[in-house]
């Protein structure tokens, strides 16, 4: 059987640009994974891998113009957005280098012997070690930040794990270019190029998750694809952690008082957030609870004005475009659903943004309107008009897990007078990030960030953005009664590496900060 | 259909003692889970739940004599061991109360806005919240420490999660008594009794893992049972974390120099560890690599003397007894396997401890001898005699994941002269706890403890013993741009609860320690 070709496609025309590669066979996947496994030892030195991450960032920066052009040709996301995304990606690589240097993620805990405990405690010294080779499944919608050089890769390398990336078919040429840059950065530090493997093809992705030398996986994509890989990871003879980000509706609740106070501004803000990147963000607000009545009407009118003024956009590929057009139409056909600005097909290759409205009561009892509680990828959102707080709460109670949940409050409510705190408590079970008076699009890279949430938002309780993302690729090991001469330096009493740690119960922050 | 009776059985005679309960129907499981779910709010106050854990420990202590008698009648583990186990269990409940008070497990991270970041960082404040109702599957072999009041229950309650325990059929009467004590302790603090549910029956256990209101599970038991529940947890519409401890061989490597230096002492120590609790510890050393030649011979002779002098023992139930007798016989029949002290049936209800020897070369290439690399529950271990370091390493390389791995070194090797550090590095990938010159039986309750390891030792990277066990039942939530007036006190700048945290990048240990 001839190897299947992998084409780079221009989403602005639907035309093939060039053949980039061929899909990897099972044997090829095996070779790539083995090469990554063989590169493990080279990442053991933390100082070296921090330097590697910084060099990777520098080389990506240097190649920026070329990479952004390559990304735009395959994704149509535009130069400004892609330039910003690459800057974010480099910032993230450097942030993980700092995390490696600090070493708090090693979770060092040292307990001296204690004969007064029940039972007595022997000398115990714990830290975390890398899991092994990590499989990373790239996203379509962030060709840098959630793809070859993105958060999964950066955090896995920071943890000391080699990576094999399954390229997304929407940007195979860029994936090859970026992998080349990362490999060249590895070579600068004497790290084998195998530390960053790249494979193309659906079947290769399935082979990858089943490979015995793959120790964990990160994924960003659809519920269907992610769940299939999650199931395969769980069905292995030796199951492995699968950290998948699958789908999210990102509900927004606007209180009556907030709508009265600044309904027009909220409508305009919502238009900006839901159309950002042509609605192709995982954190796009997909369901907005707006009060019935005049204040809510003003919000909806402002939204309609702003969305109606949005020009046509190109989606990442034509399959997505077809799904968007069909999904929007199917939703718009439901009883009592209106489309003040109709989302759907525009030209042959473009789509236009829009939104739907529905009485919130239609979302409370199940049935065909439950389709409106499923994510529709692209520039569309659903405005559910609620009659009272009870009805709004009943809709929230029916939602699956989300990456984000947002509430818009009036100034009085935000100041603690009113239901603000209670609404925050109601939104917390729904999501991993809860916002007040903001929009969920835009995921900052910061120590406190959490980009994850109850299933199907993610398949685990961890995050793919922010400092704690590194925790996914580690496991603890404790050494018992181990002579000082044999201990890794991380676990010695005199703390030669100046690591933050818990020492005989006390937290010691270290002096590196 | 009549409800299936649940009997308490005396393992010393195999006779039914009393009917304790009936197996829970699906409807009954549902009611128990709903009651637990309804009790969530009562655990939200951390000070209250710390007090509850301490009261639970106090009431278990007070009921100690009665509970130990009940446990001994169903498990035959003996009063001294059970008294110690109960003391450990109470110590553990109090240790988790201290952990709740300290609050480090909340992982508070606060980032003020930073416009210099790429992209800019808004105000972000993260902590961890309880997952929901936790299902706990009790172990046969630790009727206190890994059952109703054990580490899973204590850590879940510490995290703020109500618990539903699936009782182990080897000690149903004790399970009811202990649950009663814990519920009475809850009532003392105004916490609904539903906070600690208890169900009996195999089918009830399956219902439990599938129940939509169950948010996570902890399990200690066999590979077969644990894997079936792991698979069910992963196959749910909404998959949940399943923290199972399934099985472990707990390999031990004795270097030539160590055997020369103190072979007899090692043989005697091994005899004590492998027969402790009639060999029914998860961390029993099940495979010991001993050098061929005179020094190793002396070790084996010492082991034979000590094991041969061990009296007959009662296993936890007759099914285990049958499995042990059959498993030991099947292993002893393999080519080149000898039984210097034959393990197997003794009287009608008892077994005798023993051990097998095999040339290590038989364990290198697969085939029928791989049976020796599987855990055999009960008082038996396998001594593999190796010719050189390469052969010993080849056996280690074939082992599945373990809770523990142990090396016995000479004084010179322990002092860092020789292969000590290299052997430690070879053992680390095999297990979650690595010991030098000790025995794995006995798992201290301490902040640094890690009781877990690569699959099948555990199904996750976390631990069921030690302070970090609480992490299993939490998920992070970050609040973005949330006004101070609406923030939970844990996330306020002025830190009114004096929590350890990361504040604008800096670790602040707090002043409570």
PDB file of N, CA and C in Angstrom, chain A residues 91 102 104 109 111 117-118 126 227 230 234 236-237 239 409 414-415 428-429 431-436 446-448 450 455 461 468 475-481 483 485-486 502 506-507 513, chain B residues 91 102 104 109 111 117-118 126 227 230 234 236-237 239 409 414-415 428-429 431-436 446-448 450 455 461 468 475-481 483 485-486 502 506-507 513:
ATOM      1  N   UNK A  91       6.971  33.287  25.142  1.00  0.00           N
ATOM      2  CA  UNK A  91       6.871  33.708  26.548  1.00  0.00           C
ATOM      3  C   UNK A  91       6.627  32.475  27.426  1.00  0.00           C
ATOM      4  N   UNK A 102      13.474  27.257  39.247  1.00  0.00           N
ATOM      5  CA  UNK A 102      13.014  27.402  40.639  1.00  0.00           C
ATOM      6  C   UNK A 102      12.900  26.033  41.310  1.00  0.00           C
ATOM      7  N   UNK A 104      10.212  24.304  42.339  1.00  0.00           N
ATOM      8  CA  UNK A 104       9.116  24.009  43.274  1.00  0.00           C
ATOM      9  C   UNK A 104       8.294  22.810  42.803  1.00  0.00           C
ATOM     10  N   UNK A 109       9.896  16.811  49.651  1.00  0.00           N
ATOM     11  CA  UNK A 109       9.441  16.670  51.039  1.00  0.00           C
ATOM     12  C   UNK A 109      10.431  15.767  51.756  1.00  0.00           C
ATOM     13  N   UNK A 111      11.356  14.053  55.486  1.00  0.00           N
ATOM     14  CA  UNK A 111      10.983  13.763  56.875  1.00  0.00           C
ATOM     15  C   UNK A 111      12.125  13.000  57.533  1.00  0.00           C
ATOM     16  N   UNK A 117       5.934   9.003  66.199  1.00  0.00           N
ATOM     17  CA  UNK A 117       4.768   8.844  65.326  1.00  0.00           C
ATOM     18  C   UNK A 117       4.208   7.430  65.459  1.00  0.00           C
ATOM     19  N   UNK A 118       2.960   7.237  65.009  1.00  0.00           N
ATOM     20  CA  UNK A 118       2.299   5.926  65.078  1.00  0.00           C
ATOM     21  C   UNK A 118       1.917   5.476  63.686  1.00  0.00           C
ATOM     22  N   UNK A 126      11.133  12.610  49.476  1.00  0.00           N
ATOM     23  CA  UNK A 126      10.316  12.474  48.285  1.00  0.00           C
ATOM     24  C   UNK A 126      10.581  13.602  47.294  1.00  0.00           C
ATOM     25  N   UNK A 227     -12.352  11.894  23.084  1.00  0.00           N
ATOM     26  CA  UNK A 227     -12.894  10.776  23.849  1.00  0.00           C
ATOM     27  C   UNK A 227     -12.377   9.445  23.295  1.00  0.00           C
ATOM     28  N   UNK A 230      -8.926   9.118  24.631  1.00  0.00           N
ATOM     29  CA  UNK A 230      -9.033   8.847  26.075  1.00  0.00           C
ATOM     30  C   UNK A 230      -9.368   7.374  26.301  1.00  0.00           C
ATOM     31  N   UNK A 234      -7.115   4.483  28.175  1.00  0.00           N
ATOM     32  CA  UNK A 234      -7.612   3.733  29.336  1.00  0.00           C
ATOM     33  C   UNK A 234      -7.650   2.229  29.062  1.00  0.00           C
ATOM     34  N   UNK A 236      -5.457   0.479  27.345  1.00  0.00           N
ATOM     35  CA  UNK A 236      -4.136  -0.143  27.204  1.00  0.00           C
ATOM     36  C   UNK A 236      -3.903  -1.194  28.282  1.00  0.00           C
ATOM     37  N   UNK A 237      -3.010  -2.114  28.004  1.00  0.00           N
ATOM     38  CA  UNK A 237      -2.615  -3.074  29.043  1.00  0.00           C
ATOM     39  C   UNK A 237      -2.109  -2.299  30.267  1.00  0.00           C
ATOM     40  N   UNK A 239      -2.599   1.308  31.418  1.00  0.00           N
ATOM     41  CA  UNK A 239      -3.265   2.587  31.122  1.00  0.00           C
ATOM     42  C   UNK A 239      -2.335   3.763  31.423  1.00  0.00           C
ATOM     43  N   UNK A 409     -22.046  41.467  36.515  1.00  0.00           N
ATOM     44  CA  UNK A 409     -22.752  42.025  37.664  1.00  0.00           C
ATOM     45  C   UNK A 409     -22.806  43.543  37.558  1.00  0.00           C
ATOM     46  N   UNK A 414     -21.239  43.790  42.379  1.00  0.00           N
ATOM     47  CA  UNK A 414     -19.800  43.524  42.443  1.00  0.00           C
ATOM     48  C   UNK A 414     -19.210  43.986  43.772  1.00  0.00           C
ATOM     49  N   UNK A 415     -19.863  44.960  44.379  1.00  0.00           N
ATOM     50  CA  UNK A 415     -19.368  45.472  45.655  1.00  0.00           C
ATOM     51  C   UNK A 415     -19.844  44.614  46.828  1.00  0.00           C
ATOM     52  N   UNK A 428     -19.152  28.172  40.198  1.00  0.00           N
ATOM     53  CA  UNK A 428     -17.906  27.449  40.466  1.00  0.00           C
ATOM     54  C   UNK A 428     -17.973  25.963  40.112  1.00  0.00           C
ATOM     55  N   UNK A 429     -19.057  25.245  40.402  1.00  0.00           N
ATOM     56  CA  UNK A 429     -19.070  23.821  40.031  1.00  0.00           C
ATOM     57  C   UNK A 429     -19.045  23.577  38.530  1.00  0.00           C
ATOM     58  N   UNK A 431     -17.093  25.055  36.134  1.00  0.00           N
ATOM     59  CA  UNK A 431     -15.931  25.423  35.317  1.00  0.00           C
ATOM     60  C   UNK A 431     -14.650  25.451  36.119  1.00  0.00           C
ATOM     61  N   UNK A 432     -13.540  25.546  35.393  1.00  0.00           N
ATOM     62  CA  UNK A 432     -12.237  25.682  36.018  1.00  0.00           C
ATOM     63  C   UNK A 432     -11.774  27.125  36.133  1.00  0.00           C
ATOM     64  N   UNK A 433     -12.408  28.016  35.384  1.00  0.00           N
ATOM     65  CA  UNK A 433     -12.080  29.447  35.487  1.00  0.00           C
ATOM     66  C   UNK A 433     -13.383  30.216  35.553  1.00  0.00           C
ATOM     67  N   UNK A 434     -13.512  31.053  36.546  1.00  0.00           N
ATOM     68  CA  UNK A 434     -14.731  31.822  36.765  1.00  0.00           C
ATOM     69  C   UNK A 434     -14.384  33.298  36.642  1.00  0.00           C
ATOM     70  N   UNK A 435     -15.123  33.992  35.781  1.00  0.00           N
ATOM     71  CA  UNK A 435     -14.809  35.400  35.512  1.00  0.00           C
ATOM     72  C   UNK A 435     -15.939  36.304  35.961  1.00  0.00           C
ATOM     73  N   UNK A 436     -15.575  37.484  36.420  1.00  0.00           N
ATOM     74  CA  UNK A 436     -16.562  38.508  36.754  1.00  0.00           C
ATOM     75  C   UNK A 436     -16.332  39.701  35.841  1.00  0.00           C
ATOM     76  N   UNK A 446       0.191  32.349  33.350  1.00  0.00           N
ATOM     77  CA  UNK A 446       0.551  32.855  34.674  1.00  0.00           C
ATOM     78  C   UNK A 446       0.507  31.709  35.674  1.00  0.00           C
ATOM     79  N   UNK A 447       1.211  31.855  36.801  1.00  0.00           N
ATOM     80  CA  UNK A 447       1.227  30.768  37.784  1.00  0.00           C
ATOM     81  C   UNK A 447      -0.173  30.353  38.243  1.00  0.00           C
ATOM     82  N   UNK A 448      -1.077  31.314  38.397  1.00  0.00           N
ATOM     83  CA  UNK A 448      -2.410  31.000  38.926  1.00  0.00           C
ATOM     84  C   UNK A 448      -3.363  30.483  37.860  1.00  0.00           C
ATOM     85  N   UNK A 450      -5.643  28.508  35.342  1.00  0.00           N
ATOM     86  CA  UNK A 450      -6.148  27.136  35.222  1.00  0.00           C
ATOM     87  C   UNK A 450      -6.985  27.059  33.962  1.00  0.00           C
ATOM     88  N   UNK A 455     -15.415  17.463  33.055  1.00  0.00           N
ATOM     89  CA  UNK A 455     -15.662  16.830  31.767  1.00  0.00           C
ATOM     90  C   UNK A 455     -16.952  17.351  31.153  1.00  0.00           C
ATOM     91  N   UNK A 461      -8.163  16.608  36.083  1.00  0.00           N
ATOM     92  CA  UNK A 461      -8.358  17.800  36.906  1.00  0.00           C
ATOM     93  C   UNK A 461      -7.216  18.799  36.725  1.00  0.00           C
ATOM     94  N   UNK A 468       1.265  25.254  36.657  1.00  0.00           N
ATOM     95  CA  UNK A 468       0.994  23.914  37.186  1.00  0.00           C
ATOM     96  C   UNK A 468       0.810  22.876  36.086  1.00  0.00           C
ATOM     97  N   UNK A 475       5.721  11.954  38.412  1.00  0.00           N
ATOM     98  CA  UNK A 475       5.185  11.099  39.472  1.00  0.00           C
ATOM     99  C   UNK A 475       6.139  11.171  40.657  1.00  0.00           C
ATOM    100  N   UNK A 476       5.597  10.995  41.867  1.00  0.00           N
ATOM    101  CA  UNK A 476       6.452  11.078  43.048  1.00  0.00           C
ATOM    102  C   UNK A 476       7.201   9.766  43.277  1.00  0.00           C
ATOM    103  N   UNK A 477       8.394   9.874  43.835  1.00  0.00           N
ATOM    104  CA  UNK A 477       9.159   8.724  44.331  1.00  0.00           C
ATOM    105  C   UNK A 477       9.711   9.111  45.692  1.00  0.00           C
ATOM    106  N   UNK A 478       9.571   8.207  46.674  1.00  0.00           N
ATOM    107  CA  UNK A 478      10.133   8.477  47.983  1.00  0.00           C
ATOM    108  C   UNK A 478      11.277   7.501  48.246  1.00  0.00           C
ATOM    109  N   UNK A 479      12.356   8.026  48.806  1.00  0.00           N
ATOM    110  CA  UNK A 479      13.502   7.191  49.180  1.00  0.00           C
ATOM    111  C   UNK A 479      13.478   6.995  50.692  1.00  0.00           C
ATOM    112  N   UNK A 480      13.562   5.746  51.096  1.00  0.00           N
ATOM    113  CA  UNK A 480      13.478   5.423  52.519  1.00  0.00           C
ATOM    114  C   UNK A 480      14.836   4.952  53.018  1.00  0.00           C
ATOM    115  N   UNK A 481      15.280   5.534  54.111  1.00  0.00           N
ATOM    116  CA  UNK A 481      16.528   5.120  54.762  1.00  0.00           C
ATOM    117  C   UNK A 481      17.688   5.086  53.796  1.00  0.00           C
ATOM    118  N   UNK A 483      21.204   6.335  52.380  1.00  0.00           N
ATOM    119  CA  UNK A 483      22.375   7.068  52.869  1.00  0.00           C
ATOM    120  C   UNK A 483      22.604   8.345  52.066  1.00  0.00           C
ATOM    121  N   UNK A 485      25.103   9.678  50.922  1.00  0.00           N
ATOM    122  CA  UNK A 485      26.044   9.562  49.798  1.00  0.00           C
ATOM    123  C   UNK A 485      25.346   9.117  48.517  1.00  0.00           C
ATOM    124  N   UNK A 486      24.199   8.451  48.641  1.00  0.00           N
ATOM    125  CA  UNK A 486      23.515   7.928  47.464  1.00  0.00           C
ATOM    126  C   UNK A 486      22.342   8.797  47.029  1.00  0.00           C
ATOM    127  N   UNK A 502       9.418  21.012  51.685  1.00  0.00           N
ATOM    128  CA  UNK A 502       8.828  20.842  53.006  1.00  0.00           C
ATOM    129  C   UNK A 502       9.825  20.003  53.800  1.00  0.00           C
ATOM    130  N   UNK A 506       7.905  21.648  57.881  1.00  0.00           N
ATOM    131  CA  UNK A 506       7.885  23.087  57.628  1.00  0.00           C
ATOM    132  C   UNK A 506       8.112  23.409  56.160  1.00  0.00           C
ATOM    133  N   UNK A 507       7.327  24.363  55.647  1.00  0.00           N
ATOM    134  CA  UNK A 507       7.536  24.824  54.277  1.00  0.00           C
ATOM    135  C   UNK A 507       8.709  25.786  54.246  1.00  0.00           C
ATOM    136  N   UNK A 513      13.703  33.171  44.788  1.00  0.00           N
ATOM    137  CA  UNK A 513      12.615  33.937  44.207  1.00  0.00           C
ATOM    138  C   UNK A 513      12.927  35.432  44.087  1.00  0.00           C
TER     139      UNK A 513
ATOM    140  N   UNK B  91      -4.194   7.955  64.262  1.00  0.00           N
ATOM    141  CA  UNK B  91      -3.090   8.907  64.021  1.00  0.00           C
ATOM    142  C   UNK B  91      -3.275   9.569  62.662  1.00  0.00           C
ATOM    143  N   UNK B 102      -3.699  23.515  58.319  1.00  0.00           N
ATOM    144  CA  UNK B 102      -2.605  24.249  57.680  1.00  0.00           C
ATOM    145  C   UNK B 102      -3.038  24.853  56.343  1.00  0.00           C
ATOM    146  N   UNK B 104      -2.183  24.097  53.182  1.00  0.00           N
ATOM    147  CA  UNK B 104      -1.280  24.135  52.017  1.00  0.00           C
ATOM    148  C   UNK B 104      -1.883  23.402  50.825  1.00  0.00           C
ATOM    149  N   UNK B 109      -2.810  30.292  44.760  1.00  0.00           N
ATOM    150  CA  UNK B 109      -1.891  31.068  43.913  1.00  0.00           C
ATOM    151  C   UNK B 109      -2.602  32.358  43.520  1.00  0.00           C
ATOM    152  N   UNK B 111      -2.139  35.966  41.432  1.00  0.00           N
ATOM    153  CA  UNK B 111      -1.365  36.812  40.517  1.00  0.00           C
ATOM    154  C   UNK B 111      -2.091  38.139  40.341  1.00  0.00           C
ATOM    155  N   UNK B 117       3.400  41.131  30.862  1.00  0.00           N
ATOM    156  CA  UNK B 117       3.408  39.740  30.399  1.00  0.00           C
ATOM    157  C   UNK B 117       2.861  39.663  28.979  1.00  0.00           C
ATOM    158  N   UNK B 118       3.145  38.543  28.294  1.00  0.00           N
ATOM    159  CA  UNK B 118       2.682  38.326  26.917  1.00  0.00           C
ATOM    160  C   UNK B 118       1.814  37.082  26.854  1.00  0.00           C
ATOM    161  N   UNK B 126      -6.268  31.474  42.333  1.00  0.00           N
ATOM    162  CA  UNK B 126      -6.590  30.063  42.201  1.00  0.00           C
ATOM    163  C   UNK B 126      -6.544  29.347  43.550  1.00  0.00           C
ATOM    164  N   UNK B 227      -8.959  -3.471  38.158  1.00  0.00           N
ATOM    165  CA  UNK B 227      -8.993  -3.114  36.745  1.00  0.00           C
ATOM    166  C   UNK B 227     -10.424  -3.045  36.219  1.00  0.00           C
ATOM    167  N   UNK B 230     -11.704   0.230  37.411  1.00  0.00           N
ATOM    168  CA  UNK B 230     -11.022   1.281  36.635  1.00  0.00           C
ATOM    169  C   UNK B 230     -11.672   1.418  35.253  1.00  0.00           C
ATOM    170  N   UNK B 234     -13.682   4.618  33.647  1.00  0.00           N
ATOM    171  CA  UNK B 234     -13.265   5.262  32.398  1.00  0.00           C
ATOM    172  C   UNK B 234     -14.372   5.213  31.342  1.00  0.00           C
ATOM    173  N   UNK B 236     -17.606   5.526  31.846  1.00  0.00           N
ATOM    174  CA  UNK B 236     -18.781   6.355  32.153  1.00  0.00           C
ATOM    175  C   UNK B 236     -18.986   7.446  31.109  1.00  0.00           C
ATOM    176  N   UNK B 237     -20.220   7.933  31.018  1.00  0.00           N
ATOM    177  CA  UNK B 237     -20.475   9.077  30.137  1.00  0.00           C
ATOM    178  C   UNK B 237     -19.557  10.231  30.572  1.00  0.00           C
ATOM    179  N   UNK B 239     -16.322  10.352  32.610  1.00  0.00           N
ATOM    180  CA  UNK B 239     -15.302   9.551  33.311  1.00  0.00           C
ATOM    181  C   UNK B 239     -14.876  10.236  34.607  1.00  0.00           C
ATOM    182  N   UNK B 409      22.667  -3.165  50.382  1.00  0.00           N
ATOM    183  CA  UNK B 409      24.038  -2.817  50.019  1.00  0.00           C
ATOM    184  C   UNK B 409      24.978  -3.123  51.178  1.00  0.00           C
ATOM    185  N   UNK B 414      26.997   1.498  50.535  1.00  0.00           N
ATOM    186  CA  UNK B 414      26.098   2.509  51.102  1.00  0.00           C
ATOM    187  C   UNK B 414      26.810   3.831  51.312  1.00  0.00           C
ATOM    188  N   UNK B 415      28.121   3.753  51.472  1.00  0.00           N
ATOM    189  CA  UNK B 415      28.894   4.973  51.679  1.00  0.00           C
ATOM    190  C   UNK B 415      29.243   5.653  50.355  1.00  0.00           C
ATOM    191  N   UNK B 428      14.602   3.080  40.627  1.00  0.00           N
ATOM    192  CA  UNK B 428      13.626   4.176  40.683  1.00  0.00           C
ATOM    193  C   UNK B 428      12.503   4.038  39.650  1.00  0.00           C
ATOM    194  N   UNK B 429      12.777   3.646  38.398  1.00  0.00           N
ATOM    195  CA  UNK B 429      11.665   3.528  37.448  1.00  0.00           C
ATOM    196  C   UNK B 429      10.660   2.433  37.812  1.00  0.00           C
ATOM    197  N   UNK B 431       9.269   1.694  40.860  1.00  0.00           N
ATOM    198  CA  UNK B 431       8.435   1.792  42.052  1.00  0.00           C
ATOM    199  C   UNK B 431       8.215   3.223  42.504  1.00  0.00           C
ATOM    200  N   UNK B 432       7.283   3.387  43.436  1.00  0.00           N
ATOM    201  CA  UNK B 432       7.024   4.688  44.048  1.00  0.00           C
ATOM    202  C   UNK B 432       7.779   4.895  45.349  1.00  0.00           C
ATOM    203  N   UNK B 433       8.297   3.800  45.949  1.00  0.00           N
ATOM    204  CA  UNK B 433       9.104   3.928  47.171  1.00  0.00           C
ATOM    205  C   UNK B 433      10.326   3.048  47.006  1.00  0.00           C
ATOM    206  N   UNK B 434      11.473   3.622  47.205  1.00  0.00           N
ATOM    207  CA  UNK B 434      12.732   2.905  47.033  1.00  0.00           C
ATOM    208  C   UNK B 434      13.431   2.858  48.394  1.00  0.00           C
ATOM    209  N   UNK B 435      13.792   1.645  48.824  1.00  0.00           N
ATOM    210  CA  UNK B 435      14.390   1.473  50.152  1.00  0.00           C
ATOM    211  C   UNK B 435      15.813   0.975  50.050  1.00  0.00           C
ATOM    212  N   UNK B 436      16.632   1.415  50.975  1.00  0.00           N
ATOM    213  CA  UNK B 436      17.990   0.909  51.088  1.00  0.00           C
ATOM    214  C   UNK B 436      18.137   0.229  52.446  1.00  0.00           C
ATOM    215  N   UNK B 446       3.313   9.894  56.902  1.00  0.00           N
ATOM    216  CA  UNK B 446       4.187  11.069  57.018  1.00  0.00           C
ATOM    217  C   UNK B 446       4.028  11.925  55.773  1.00  0.00           C
ATOM    218  N   UNK B 447       4.364  13.223  55.874  1.00  0.00           N
ATOM    219  CA  UNK B 447       4.205  14.111  54.710  1.00  0.00           C
ATOM    220  C   UNK B 447       4.930  13.604  53.470  1.00  0.00           C
ATOM    221  N   UNK B 448       6.108  13.011  53.631  1.00  0.00           N
ATOM    222  CA  UNK B 448       6.900  12.586  52.471  1.00  0.00           C
ATOM    223  C   UNK B 448       6.480  11.228  51.931  1.00  0.00           C
ATOM    224  N   UNK B 450       5.011   8.099  50.066  1.00  0.00           N
ATOM    225  CA  UNK B 450       4.323   7.841  48.797  1.00  0.00           C
ATOM    226  C   UNK B 450       4.020   6.361  48.711  1.00  0.00           C
ATOM    227  N   UNK B 455       1.771   1.394  37.138  1.00  0.00           N
ATOM    228  CA  UNK B 455       0.770   0.343  36.975  1.00  0.00           C
ATOM    229  C   UNK B 455       1.447  -1.023  36.864  1.00  0.00           C
ATOM    230  N   UNK B 461      -0.932   8.457  39.421  1.00  0.00           N
ATOM    231  CA  UNK B 461       0.395   8.809  39.924  1.00  0.00           C
ATOM    232  C   UNK B 461       0.339   9.286  41.372  1.00  0.00           C
ATOM    233  N   UNK B 468      -0.013  13.933  50.966  1.00  0.00           N
ATOM    234  CA  UNK B 468      -0.439  14.324  49.621  1.00  0.00           C
ATOM    235  C   UNK B 468      -1.614  13.502  49.113  1.00  0.00           C
ATOM    236  N   UNK B 475      -9.958  19.740  42.775  1.00  0.00           N
ATOM    237  CA  UNK B 475      -9.646  20.282  41.453  1.00  0.00           C
ATOM    238  C   UNK B 475      -9.438  21.782  41.610  1.00  0.00           C
ATOM    239  N   UNK B 476      -8.596  22.367  40.748  1.00  0.00           N
ATOM    240  CA  UNK B 476      -8.351  23.802  40.859  1.00  0.00           C
ATOM    241  C   UNK B 476      -9.466  24.619  40.207  1.00  0.00           C
ATOM    242  N   UNK B 477      -9.709  25.777  40.761  1.00  0.00           N
ATOM    243  CA  UNK B 477     -10.584  26.777  40.136  1.00  0.00           C
ATOM    244  C   UNK B 477      -9.880  28.115  40.253  1.00  0.00           C
ATOM    245  N   UNK B 478      -9.847  28.868  39.152  1.00  0.00           N
ATOM    246  CA  UNK B 478      -9.242  30.198  39.203  1.00  0.00           C
ATOM    247  C   UNK B 478     -10.339  31.246  39.008  1.00  0.00           C
ATOM    248  N   UNK B 479     -10.265  32.305  39.808  1.00  0.00           N
ATOM    249  CA  UNK B 479     -11.202  33.427  39.684  1.00  0.00           C
ATOM    250  C   UNK B 479     -10.481  34.577  39.004  1.00  0.00           C
ATOM    251  N   UNK B 480     -11.109  35.074  37.940  1.00  0.00           N
ATOM    252  CA  UNK B 480     -10.485  36.133  37.148  1.00  0.00           C
ATOM    253  C   UNK B 480     -11.222  37.447  37.370  1.00  0.00           C
ATOM    254  N   UNK B 481     -10.475  38.493  37.684  1.00  0.00           N
ATOM    255  CA  UNK B 481     -11.046  39.841  37.827  1.00  0.00           C
ATOM    256  C   UNK B 481     -12.223  39.858  38.781  1.00  0.00           C
ATOM    257  N   UNK B 483     -14.044  40.901  42.161  1.00  0.00           N
ATOM    258  CA  UNK B 483     -13.909  41.934  43.198  1.00  0.00           C
ATOM    259  C   UNK B 483     -13.654  41.305  44.573  1.00  0.00           C
ATOM    260  N   UNK B 485     -14.745  41.914  47.346  1.00  0.00           N
ATOM    261  CA  UNK B 485     -15.938  41.687  48.178  1.00  0.00           C
ATOM    262  C   UNK B 485     -16.565  40.323  47.905  1.00  0.00           C
ATOM    263  N   UNK B 486     -16.313  39.750  46.734  1.00  0.00           N
ATOM    264  CA  UNK B 486     -16.950  38.483  46.375  1.00  0.00           C
ATOM    265  C   UNK B 486     -16.007  37.295  46.532  1.00  0.00           C
ATOM    266  N   UNK B 502       1.291  31.016  46.969  1.00  0.00           N
ATOM    267  CA  UNK B 502       2.217  31.667  46.039  1.00  0.00           C
ATOM    268  C   UNK B 502       1.583  33.001  45.672  1.00  0.00           C
ATOM    269  N   UNK B 506       5.929  34.626  44.416  1.00  0.00           N
ATOM    270  CA  UNK B 506       6.742  34.260  45.582  1.00  0.00           C
ATOM    271  C   UNK B 506       6.006  33.262  46.463  1.00  0.00           C
ATOM    272  N   UNK B 507       6.740  32.259  46.938  1.00  0.00           N
ATOM    273  CA  UNK B 507       6.164  31.300  47.881  1.00  0.00           C
ATOM    274  C   UNK B 507       6.154  31.925  49.270  1.00  0.00           C
ATOM    275  N   UNK B 513       3.083  27.137  60.966  1.00  0.00           N
ATOM    276  CA  UNK B 513       3.835  25.895  61.150  1.00  0.00           C
ATOM    277  C   UNK B 513       4.565  25.851  62.496  1.00  0.00           C
TER     278      UNK B 513
END
